[in-house]
Amino acid sequence: MKTLAAIAQEFKVQESTVSQLLEGLQRNAGRQVQFNIAELGGMGQWQAGGMVMVGDMFNNELKAKVDKLCRVLVELPVETENETFVPIQPAVGSRRFASIKGSQNGISYAYYQTEDILEITDENGLKKYDTKGYLLTGVQQSQSNDARKLSFSHAGGRVEVEDLKEV
């Protein structure tokens, strides 16, 4: 069983950083955590399924560190001096949740990283796209006149919805 101090040492962060992330994850049943921690780039958030945002948004090394740290906290038993935290379990009935989701200007989207599926709903209904090979980390929406366009960022750059295979 790892201690908070051991995890902090492994990730080269302060023990208070690990503790703060753990507390946030416990409040949200291990599904997500929002934080404002200087050594993690300031304001940021992590969601199970792969969505990571940090204040230093182009620092992919930091994003990977936050992702791995949060995964360790969600998956492993952790002990402190006074108590033992068991692995965080998702709430009953919450087997499917989006890594990224949102809506704007009549378009809704949800990315299910564990399923490699992107769902987009607009005035024409629901469409599903295969995202295999892309670990989506963010979304951009642009519009001009009557045209609305979604694109998604991933470790290799950007992918347009039109480049994904509809399923």
Short mmCIF file of N, CA and C in Angstrom, two decimals:
data_model
loop_
_atom_site.label_atom_id
_atom_site.label_comp_id
_atom_site.label_asym_id
_atom_site.label_seq_id
_atom_site.Cartn_x
_atom_site.Cartn_y
_atom_site.Cartn_z
N MET A 1 0.85 -1.17 0.00
CA MET A 1 0.00 0.00 0.00
C MET A 1 0.90 1.24 0.00
N LYS A 2 0.62 2.17 -0.90
CA LYS A 2 1.43 3.38 -1.00
C LYS A 2 0.93 4.46 -0.04
N THR A 3 1.86 5.21 0.48
CA THR A 3 1.49 6.35 1.30
C THR A 3 1.42 7.60 0.41
N LEU A 4 0.77 8.63 0.92
CA LEU A 4 0.73 9.88 0.17
C LEU A 4 2.14 10.41 -0.05
N ALA A 5 2.98 10.26 0.95
CA ALA A 5 4.37 10.73 0.84
C ALA A 5 5.10 9.98 -0.27
N ALA A 6 4.88 8.66 -0.37
CA ALA A 6 5.55 7.87 -1.42
C ALA A 6 5.07 8.27 -2.81
N ILE A 7 3.78 8.54 -2.94
CA ILE A 7 3.24 8.97 -4.23
C ILE A 7 3.79 10.35 -4.58
N ALA A 8 3.86 11.24 -3.60
CA ALA A 8 4.41 12.58 -3.83
C ALA A 8 5.86 12.48 -4.30
N GLN A 9 6.63 11.61 -3.66
CA GLN A 9 8.03 11.44 -4.04
C GLN A 9 8.13 10.86 -5.45
N GLU A 10 7.30 9.88 -5.77
CA GLU A 10 7.31 9.26 -7.09
C GLU A 10 7.04 10.28 -8.20
N PHE A 11 6.12 11.21 -7.96
CA PHE A 11 5.73 12.19 -8.97
C PHE A 11 6.46 13.53 -8.81
N LYS A 12 7.35 13.60 -7.82
CA LYS A 12 8.14 14.81 -7.57
C LYS A 12 7.24 16.04 -7.36
N VAL A 13 6.24 15.84 -6.50
CA VAL A 13 5.35 16.93 -6.09
C VAL A 13 5.26 16.93 -4.58
N GLN A 14 4.68 17.98 -4.02
CA GLN A 14 4.51 18.06 -2.57
C GLN A 14 3.40 17.12 -2.13
N GLU A 15 3.53 16.63 -0.90
CA GLU A 15 2.51 15.75 -0.34
C GLU A 15 1.15 16.46 -0.27
N SER A 16 1.15 17.76 -0.03
CA SER A 16 -0.12 18.50 0.03
C SER A 16 -0.81 18.50 -1.34
N THR A 17 -0.05 18.47 -2.41
CA THR A 17 -0.62 18.39 -3.76
C THR A 17 -1.36 17.07 -3.93
N VAL A 18 -0.72 15.98 -3.53
CA VAL A 18 -1.33 14.66 -3.62
C VAL A 18 -2.59 14.60 -2.76
N SER A 19 -2.50 15.13 -1.55
CA SER A 19 -3.64 15.13 -0.63
C SER A 19 -4.81 15.92 -1.19
N GLN A 20 -4.52 17.08 -1.76
CA GLN A 20 -5.58 17.92 -2.33
C GLN A 20 -6.27 17.22 -3.51
N LEU A 21 -5.51 16.59 -4.37
CA LEU A 21 -6.10 15.85 -5.49
C LEU A 21 -6.95 14.68 -4.99
N LEU A 22 -6.44 13.95 -4.01
CA LEU A 22 -7.17 12.81 -3.47
C LEU A 22 -8.50 13.25 -2.87
N GLU A 23 -8.48 14.32 -2.10
CA GLU A 23 -9.73 14.81 -1.49
C GLU A 23 -10.74 15.20 -2.56
N GLY A 24 -10.29 15.87 -3.61
CA GLY A 24 -11.19 16.25 -4.69
C GLY A 24 -11.74 15.04 -5.43
N LEU A 25 -10.92 14.05 -5.65
CA LEU A 25 -11.37 12.83 -6.32
C LEU A 25 -12.39 12.09 -5.46
N GLN A 26 -12.18 12.07 -4.16
CA GLN A 26 -13.13 11.39 -3.29
C GLN A 26 -14.48 12.08 -3.28
N ARG A 27 -14.48 13.41 -3.34
CA ARG A 27 -15.75 14.16 -3.38
C ARG A 27 -16.54 13.86 -4.65
N ASN A 28 -15.86 13.47 -5.71
CA ASN A 28 -16.51 13.24 -7.01
C ASN A 28 -16.48 11.78 -7.42
N ALA A 29 -16.42 10.87 -6.46
CA ALA A 29 -16.44 9.42 -6.69
C ALA A 29 -15.40 8.98 -7.72
N GLY A 30 -14.28 9.67 -7.76
CA GLY A 30 -13.19 9.28 -8.65
C GLY A 30 -13.40 9.63 -10.10
N ARG A 31 -14.46 10.37 -10.41
CA ARG A 31 -14.75 10.69 -11.81
C ARG A 31 -14.01 11.94 -12.29
N GLN A 32 -13.80 12.89 -11.40
CA GLN A 32 -13.14 14.13 -11.81
C GLN A 32 -12.61 14.88 -10.60
N VAL A 33 -11.71 15.82 -10.88
CA VAL A 33 -11.22 16.72 -9.85
C VAL A 33 -10.85 18.04 -10.52
N GLN A 34 -11.22 19.13 -9.88
CA GLN A 34 -10.77 20.46 -10.29
C GLN A 34 -9.80 20.94 -9.23
N PHE A 35 -8.78 21.66 -9.67
CA PHE A 35 -7.76 22.08 -8.71
C PHE A 35 -7.16 23.42 -9.12
N ASN A 36 -6.50 24.04 -8.16
CA ASN A 36 -5.71 25.24 -8.39
C ASN A 36 -4.43 25.05 -7.59
N ILE A 37 -3.46 24.39 -8.20
CA ILE A 37 -2.21 24.01 -7.55
C ILE A 37 -1.06 24.51 -8.41
N ALA A 38 -0.25 25.39 -7.86
CA ALA A 38 0.82 26.04 -8.63
C ALA A 38 1.74 25.03 -9.33
N GLU A 39 2.16 23.98 -8.61
CA GLU A 39 3.11 23.06 -9.22
C GLU A 39 2.48 22.15 -10.29
N LEU A 40 1.15 22.24 -10.44
CA LEU A 40 0.47 21.53 -11.53
C LEU A 40 -0.06 22.51 -12.57
N GLY A 41 0.56 23.66 -12.66
CA GLY A 41 0.20 24.62 -13.69
C GLY A 41 -0.92 25.58 -13.31
N GLY A 42 -1.28 25.63 -12.03
CA GLY A 42 -2.36 26.52 -11.59
C GLY A 42 -3.71 25.83 -11.69
N MET A 43 -4.67 26.55 -12.26
CA MET A 43 -6.02 25.98 -12.36
C MET A 43 -6.03 24.86 -13.40
N GLY A 44 -6.77 23.80 -13.08
CA GLY A 44 -6.86 22.69 -14.01
C GLY A 44 -7.93 21.71 -13.57
N GLN A 45 -8.11 20.70 -14.40
CA GLN A 45 -9.04 19.64 -14.03
C GLN A 45 -8.66 18.35 -14.72
N TRP A 46 -9.13 17.26 -14.13
CA TRP A 46 -8.91 15.92 -14.66
C TRP A 46 -10.25 15.20 -14.60
N GLN A 47 -10.56 14.46 -15.67
CA GLN A 47 -11.75 13.61 -15.67
C GLN A 47 -11.33 12.22 -16.08
N ALA A 48 -11.90 11.23 -15.40
CA ALA A 48 -11.64 9.84 -15.77
C ALA A 48 -12.00 9.67 -17.23
N GLY A 49 -11.22 8.90 -17.94
CA GLY A 49 -11.46 8.73 -19.36
C GLY A 49 -10.48 9.51 -20.20
N GLY A 50 -9.66 10.33 -19.57
CA GLY A 50 -8.58 10.95 -20.31
C GLY A 50 -8.60 12.44 -20.49
N MET A 51 -9.60 13.17 -20.04
CA MET A 51 -9.61 14.61 -20.23
C MET A 51 -8.76 15.26 -19.14
N VAL A 52 -7.77 16.03 -19.59
CA VAL A 52 -6.89 16.74 -18.67
C VAL A 52 -6.71 18.17 -19.18
N MET A 53 -6.90 19.13 -18.30
CA MET A 53 -6.62 20.53 -18.64
C MET A 53 -5.76 21.11 -17.53
N VAL A 54 -4.72 21.82 -17.92
CA VAL A 54 -3.88 22.53 -16.96
C VAL A 54 -3.69 23.96 -17.45
N GLY A 55 -3.37 24.84 -16.52
CA GLY A 55 -3.20 26.25 -16.86
C GLY A 55 -2.16 26.46 -17.95
N ASP A 56 -1.11 25.68 -17.93
CA ASP A 56 -0.07 25.73 -18.97
C ASP A 56 -0.51 24.78 -20.08
N MET A 57 -1.51 25.21 -20.87
CA MET A 57 -2.26 24.28 -21.72
C MET A 57 -1.46 23.61 -22.82
N PHE A 58 -0.29 24.08 -23.16
CA PHE A 58 0.50 23.42 -24.20
C PHE A 58 1.60 22.53 -23.61
N ASN A 59 1.58 22.37 -22.30
CA ASN A 59 2.58 21.55 -21.62
C ASN A 59 2.07 20.11 -21.53
N ASN A 60 2.32 19.33 -22.58
CA ASN A 60 1.82 17.96 -22.64
C ASN A 60 2.47 17.06 -21.60
N GLU A 61 3.70 17.37 -21.22
CA GLU A 61 4.38 16.59 -20.18
C GLU A 61 3.65 16.76 -18.84
N LEU A 62 3.26 17.98 -18.54
CA LEU A 62 2.52 18.25 -17.30
C LEU A 62 1.15 17.58 -17.34
N LYS A 63 0.47 17.64 -18.47
CA LYS A 63 -0.84 16.98 -18.61
C LYS A 63 -0.70 15.48 -18.35
N ALA A 64 0.33 14.88 -18.92
CA ALA A 64 0.55 13.44 -18.73
C ALA A 64 0.83 13.13 -17.26
N LYS A 65 1.58 14.00 -16.60
CA LYS A 65 1.89 13.81 -15.18
C LYS A 65 0.62 13.87 -14.34
N VAL A 66 -0.23 14.88 -14.59
CA VAL A 66 -1.48 15.02 -13.85
C VAL A 66 -2.37 13.81 -14.10
N ASP A 67 -2.45 13.37 -15.35
CA ASP A 67 -3.29 12.21 -15.69
C ASP A 67 -2.81 10.96 -14.94
N LYS A 68 -1.53 10.71 -14.99
CA LYS A 68 -1.00 9.51 -14.33
C LYS A 68 -1.17 9.59 -12.81
N LEU A 69 -0.91 10.76 -12.25
CA LEU A 69 -1.07 10.95 -10.80
C LEU A 69 -2.52 10.70 -10.38
N CYS A 70 -3.46 11.25 -11.11
CA CYS A 70 -4.87 11.05 -10.75
C CYS A 70 -5.28 9.59 -10.93
N ARG A 71 -4.78 8.95 -11.96
CA ARG A 71 -5.10 7.52 -12.17
C ARG A 71 -4.57 6.68 -11.00
N VAL A 72 -3.38 6.99 -10.54
CA VAL A 72 -2.81 6.27 -9.39
C VAL A 72 -3.71 6.46 -8.17
N LEU A 73 -4.14 7.68 -7.94
CA LEU A 73 -4.98 7.96 -6.77
C LEU A 73 -6.34 7.28 -6.86
N VAL A 74 -6.89 7.17 -8.05
CA VAL A 74 -8.19 6.53 -8.23
C VAL A 74 -8.08 5.02 -8.09
N GLU A 75 -7.00 4.43 -8.56
CA GLU A 75 -6.91 2.98 -8.68
C GLU A 75 -6.25 2.27 -7.50
N LEU A 76 -5.43 2.95 -6.75
CA LEU A 76 -4.66 2.25 -5.71
C LEU A 76 -5.13 2.61 -4.31
N PRO A 77 -5.08 1.63 -3.40
CA PRO A 77 -5.30 1.98 -2.00
C PRO A 77 -4.17 2.90 -1.54
N VAL A 78 -4.51 3.89 -0.77
CA VAL A 78 -3.54 4.86 -0.28
C VAL A 78 -3.73 4.99 1.22
N GLU A 79 -2.64 5.09 1.96
CA GLU A 79 -2.78 5.28 3.41
C GLU A 79 -2.10 6.56 3.83
N THR A 80 -2.66 7.20 4.83
CA THR A 80 -2.04 8.36 5.45
C THR A 80 -1.72 7.94 6.88
N GLU A 81 -1.22 8.85 7.66
CA GLU A 81 -0.89 8.51 9.05
C GLU A 81 -2.12 8.08 9.83
N ASN A 82 -3.27 8.68 9.54
CA ASN A 82 -4.46 8.45 10.34
C ASN A 82 -5.49 7.52 9.72
N GLU A 83 -5.48 7.35 8.40
CA GLU A 83 -6.52 6.52 7.80
C GLU A 83 -6.06 5.92 6.48
N THR A 84 -6.78 4.90 6.08
CA THR A 84 -6.52 4.25 4.80
C THR A 84 -7.65 4.58 3.85
N PHE A 85 -7.31 5.01 2.65
CA PHE A 85 -8.30 5.26 1.62
C PHE A 85 -8.34 4.07 0.67
N VAL A 86 -9.50 3.50 0.49
CA VAL A 86 -9.62 2.38 -0.44
C VAL A 86 -9.75 2.93 -1.84
N PRO A 87 -9.55 2.10 -2.89
CA PRO A 87 -9.70 2.61 -4.24
C PRO A 87 -11.06 3.27 -4.42
N ILE A 88 -11.06 4.36 -5.14
CA ILE A 88 -12.30 5.11 -5.36
C ILE A 88 -13.12 4.37 -6.41
N GLN A 89 -14.37 4.12 -6.09
CA GLN A 89 -15.26 3.43 -7.02
C GLN A 89 -16.25 4.42 -7.61
N PRO A 90 -16.52 4.31 -8.92
CA PRO A 90 -17.54 5.18 -9.49
C PRO A 90 -18.89 4.91 -8.84
N ALA A 91 -19.74 5.92 -8.80
CA ALA A 91 -21.06 5.77 -8.22
C ALA A 91 -21.85 4.70 -8.96
N VAL A 92 -22.69 3.99 -8.25
CA VAL A 92 -23.51 2.93 -8.84
C VAL A 92 -24.36 3.53 -9.95
N GLY A 93 -24.41 2.82 -11.07
CA GLY A 93 -25.22 3.27 -12.19
C GLY A 93 -24.53 4.29 -13.08
N SER A 94 -23.28 4.66 -12.78
CA SER A 94 -22.58 5.66 -13.60
C SER A 94 -21.49 4.99 -14.42
N ARG A 95 -21.86 3.93 -15.12
CA ARG A 95 -20.87 3.15 -15.86
C ARG A 95 -20.37 3.88 -17.11
N ARG A 96 -21.16 4.79 -17.66
CA ARG A 96 -20.77 5.48 -18.87
C ARG A 96 -20.78 6.98 -18.60
N PHE A 97 -19.64 7.60 -18.75
CA PHE A 97 -19.61 9.04 -18.63
C PHE A 97 -18.61 9.59 -19.63
N ALA A 98 -18.91 10.76 -20.12
CA ALA A 98 -18.11 11.38 -21.16
C ALA A 98 -16.82 11.97 -20.59
N SER A 99 -15.74 11.79 -21.33
CA SER A 99 -14.46 12.41 -20.97
C SER A 99 -14.51 13.90 -21.29
N ILE A 100 -15.17 14.23 -22.39
CA ILE A 100 -15.36 15.62 -22.81
C ILE A 100 -16.81 15.75 -23.22
N LYS A 101 -17.47 16.79 -22.78
CA LYS A 101 -18.83 17.03 -23.25
C LYS A 101 -19.14 18.50 -23.15
N GLY A 102 -20.10 18.92 -23.97
CA GLY A 102 -20.50 20.31 -23.95
C GLY A 102 -21.53 20.58 -25.02
N SER A 103 -21.97 21.81 -25.06
CA SER A 103 -22.91 22.21 -26.12
C SER A 103 -22.82 23.71 -26.29
N GLN A 104 -23.07 24.13 -27.52
CA GLN A 104 -23.05 25.54 -27.84
C GLN A 104 -23.71 25.72 -29.19
N ASN A 105 -24.51 26.76 -29.32
CA ASN A 105 -25.12 27.11 -30.59
C ASN A 105 -25.84 25.95 -31.26
N GLY A 106 -26.58 25.17 -30.49
CA GLY A 106 -27.38 24.09 -31.06
C GLY A 106 -26.63 22.80 -31.36
N ILE A 107 -25.36 22.71 -30.99
CA ILE A 107 -24.57 21.49 -31.19
C ILE A 107 -24.15 20.97 -29.82
N SER A 108 -24.41 19.69 -29.57
CA SER A 108 -23.95 19.03 -28.35
C SER A 108 -22.97 17.94 -28.74
N TYR A 109 -21.97 17.72 -27.91
CA TYR A 109 -20.99 16.68 -28.19
C TYR A 109 -20.62 15.98 -26.89
N ALA A 110 -20.29 14.70 -27.03
CA ALA A 110 -19.82 13.89 -25.89
C ALA A 110 -18.79 12.90 -26.43
N TYR A 111 -17.63 12.87 -25.79
CA TYR A 111 -16.55 11.96 -26.19
C TYR A 111 -16.40 10.89 -25.11
N TYR A 112 -16.54 9.63 -25.51
CA TYR A 112 -16.40 8.49 -24.62
C TYR A 112 -15.08 7.81 -24.94
N GLN A 113 -14.04 8.22 -24.24
CA GLN A 113 -12.69 7.75 -24.53
C GLN A 113 -12.56 6.24 -24.40
N THR A 114 -13.19 5.65 -23.40
CA THR A 114 -13.06 4.20 -23.19
C THR A 114 -13.72 3.40 -24.31
N GLU A 115 -14.64 4.03 -25.05
CA GLU A 115 -15.33 3.37 -26.16
C GLU A 115 -14.81 3.82 -27.52
N ASP A 116 -13.91 4.81 -27.56
CA ASP A 116 -13.45 5.41 -28.82
C ASP A 116 -14.62 5.92 -29.64
N ILE A 117 -15.55 6.62 -28.98
CA ILE A 117 -16.75 7.13 -29.65
C ILE A 117 -16.93 8.61 -29.35
N LEU A 118 -17.23 9.37 -30.39
CA LEU A 118 -17.62 10.77 -30.27
C LEU A 118 -19.06 10.88 -30.76
N GLU A 119 -19.93 11.42 -29.93
CA GLU A 119 -21.34 11.60 -30.31
C GLU A 119 -21.60 13.09 -30.47
N ILE A 120 -22.22 13.45 -31.60
CA ILE A 120 -22.57 14.84 -31.87
C ILE A 120 -24.05 14.90 -32.21
N THR A 121 -24.75 15.79 -31.52
CA THR A 121 -26.17 15.98 -31.77
C THR A 121 -26.38 17.42 -32.24
N ASP A 122 -27.07 17.56 -33.36
CA ASP A 122 -27.45 18.88 -33.85
C ASP A 122 -28.87 18.80 -34.40
N GLU A 123 -29.27 19.79 -35.17
CA GLU A 123 -30.64 19.81 -35.68
C GLU A 123 -30.96 18.60 -36.57
N ASN A 124 -29.95 17.90 -37.03
CA ASN A 124 -30.15 16.71 -37.86
C ASN A 124 -30.19 15.42 -37.05
N GLY A 125 -30.03 15.50 -35.73
CA GLY A 125 -30.07 14.32 -34.88
C GLY A 125 -28.70 13.91 -34.38
N LEU A 126 -28.60 12.69 -33.91
CA LEU A 126 -27.38 12.14 -33.31
C LEU A 126 -26.54 11.42 -34.36
N LYS A 127 -25.24 11.72 -34.35
CA LYS A 127 -24.27 11.00 -35.19
C LYS A 127 -23.14 10.54 -34.28
N LYS A 128 -22.63 9.34 -34.56
CA LYS A 128 -21.53 8.77 -33.79
C LYS A 128 -20.32 8.60 -34.70
N TYR A 129 -19.14 8.88 -34.13
CA TYR A 129 -17.90 8.80 -34.89
C TYR A 129 -16.87 7.94 -34.14
N ASP A 130 -16.09 7.18 -34.91
CA ASP A 130 -15.03 6.34 -34.36
C ASP A 130 -13.80 7.23 -34.13
N THR A 131 -13.28 7.23 -32.91
CA THR A 131 -12.11 8.04 -32.58
C THR A 131 -10.87 7.18 -32.33
N LYS A 132 -10.92 5.92 -32.71
CA LYS A 132 -9.78 5.03 -32.47
C LYS A 132 -8.51 5.66 -33.06
N GLY A 133 -7.46 5.69 -32.27
CA GLY A 133 -6.20 6.30 -32.70
C GLY A 133 -6.05 7.75 -32.26
N TYR A 134 -7.12 8.33 -31.74
CA TYR A 134 -7.09 9.71 -31.25
C TYR A 134 -7.53 9.72 -29.79
N LEU A 135 -6.68 10.21 -28.91
CA LEU A 135 -7.06 10.44 -27.53
C LEU A 135 -7.39 11.92 -27.43
N LEU A 136 -8.67 12.24 -27.56
CA LEU A 136 -9.09 13.63 -27.61
C LEU A 136 -8.89 14.30 -26.25
N THR A 137 -8.38 15.53 -26.29
CA THR A 137 -8.11 16.25 -25.05
C THR A 137 -8.79 17.61 -24.98
N GLY A 138 -9.38 18.07 -26.06
CA GLY A 138 -10.04 19.37 -26.04
C GLY A 138 -10.89 19.56 -27.27
N VAL A 139 -11.68 20.61 -27.26
CA VAL A 139 -12.59 20.89 -28.37
C VAL A 139 -12.51 22.37 -28.74
N GLN A 140 -12.65 22.64 -30.02
CA GLN A 140 -12.74 24.01 -30.51
C GLN A 140 -13.98 24.09 -31.39
N GLN A 141 -14.72 25.16 -31.24
CA GLN A 141 -15.91 25.36 -32.07
C GLN A 141 -15.79 26.71 -32.74
N SER A 142 -16.00 26.71 -34.06
CA SER A 142 -15.96 27.98 -34.79
C SER A 142 -17.23 28.11 -35.60
N GLN A 143 -17.54 29.33 -35.92
CA GLN A 143 -18.73 29.56 -36.73
C GLN A 143 -18.54 30.82 -37.55
N SER A 144 -19.12 30.80 -38.73
CA SER A 144 -19.14 31.97 -39.58
C SER A 144 -20.41 31.90 -40.41
N ASN A 145 -21.15 32.98 -40.41
CA ASN A 145 -22.46 33.01 -41.06
C ASN A 145 -23.30 31.84 -40.58
N ASP A 146 -23.68 30.93 -41.46
CA ASP A 146 -24.50 29.79 -41.06
C ASP A 146 -23.69 28.53 -40.79
N ALA A 147 -22.38 28.58 -41.00
CA ALA A 147 -21.55 27.38 -40.84
C ALA A 147 -21.05 27.26 -39.39
N ARG A 148 -21.17 26.06 -38.85
CA ARG A 148 -20.64 25.76 -37.53
C ARG A 148 -19.70 24.58 -37.68
N LYS A 149 -18.58 24.63 -37.00
CA LYS A 149 -17.57 23.58 -37.19
C LYS A 149 -16.95 23.21 -35.85
N LEU A 150 -16.81 21.90 -35.62
CA LEU A 150 -16.13 21.39 -34.43
C LEU A 150 -14.81 20.76 -34.85
N SER A 151 -13.79 20.97 -34.06
CA SER A 151 -12.54 20.23 -34.22
C SER A 151 -12.06 19.87 -32.82
N PHE A 152 -11.25 18.83 -32.74
CA PHE A 152 -10.81 18.32 -31.45
C PHE A 152 -9.29 18.21 -31.43
N SER A 153 -8.71 18.54 -30.28
CA SER A 153 -7.26 18.41 -30.15
C SER A 153 -6.92 17.04 -29.56
N HIS A 154 -5.74 16.57 -29.93
CA HIS A 154 -5.18 15.33 -29.41
C HIS A 154 -3.67 15.49 -29.39
N ALA A 155 -2.97 14.52 -28.89
CA ALA A 155 -1.52 14.63 -28.72
C ALA A 155 -0.79 14.96 -30.02
N GLY A 156 -1.34 14.53 -31.16
CA GLY A 156 -0.69 14.77 -32.45
C GLY A 156 -1.14 16.03 -33.14
N GLY A 157 -2.03 16.80 -32.53
CA GLY A 157 -2.50 18.04 -33.17
C GLY A 157 -4.01 18.17 -33.07
N ARG A 158 -4.64 18.41 -34.23
CA ARG A 158 -6.09 18.57 -34.29
C ARG A 158 -6.68 17.58 -35.27
N VAL A 159 -7.92 17.19 -35.01
CA VAL A 159 -8.67 16.35 -35.93
C VAL A 159 -10.03 17.00 -36.13
N GLU A 160 -10.44 17.09 -37.38
CA GLU A 160 -11.74 17.65 -37.72
C GLU A 160 -12.76 16.53 -37.69
N VAL A 161 -14.00 16.86 -37.37
CA VAL A 161 -15.08 15.86 -37.34
C VAL A 161 -15.17 15.17 -38.70
N GLU A 162 -14.99 15.94 -39.79
CA GLU A 162 -15.09 15.38 -41.13
C GLU A 162 -14.03 14.30 -41.40
N ASP A 163 -12.95 14.31 -40.62
CA ASP A 163 -11.88 13.33 -40.79
C ASP A 163 -12.14 12.02 -40.05
N LEU A 164 -13.18 11.99 -39.21
CA LEU A 164 -13.51 10.80 -38.45
C LEU A 164 -14.53 9.96 -39.20
N LYS A 165 -14.47 8.66 -39.02
CA LYS A 165 -15.41 7.74 -39.66
C LYS A 165 -16.71 7.68 -38.86
N GLU A 166 -17.83 7.92 -39.54
CA GLU A 166 -19.12 7.82 -38.88
C GLU A 166 -19.47 6.35 -38.68
N VAL A 167 -20.00 6.02 -37.51
CA VAL A 167 -20.39 4.64 -37.22
C VAL A 167 -21.88 4.55 -36.95
#
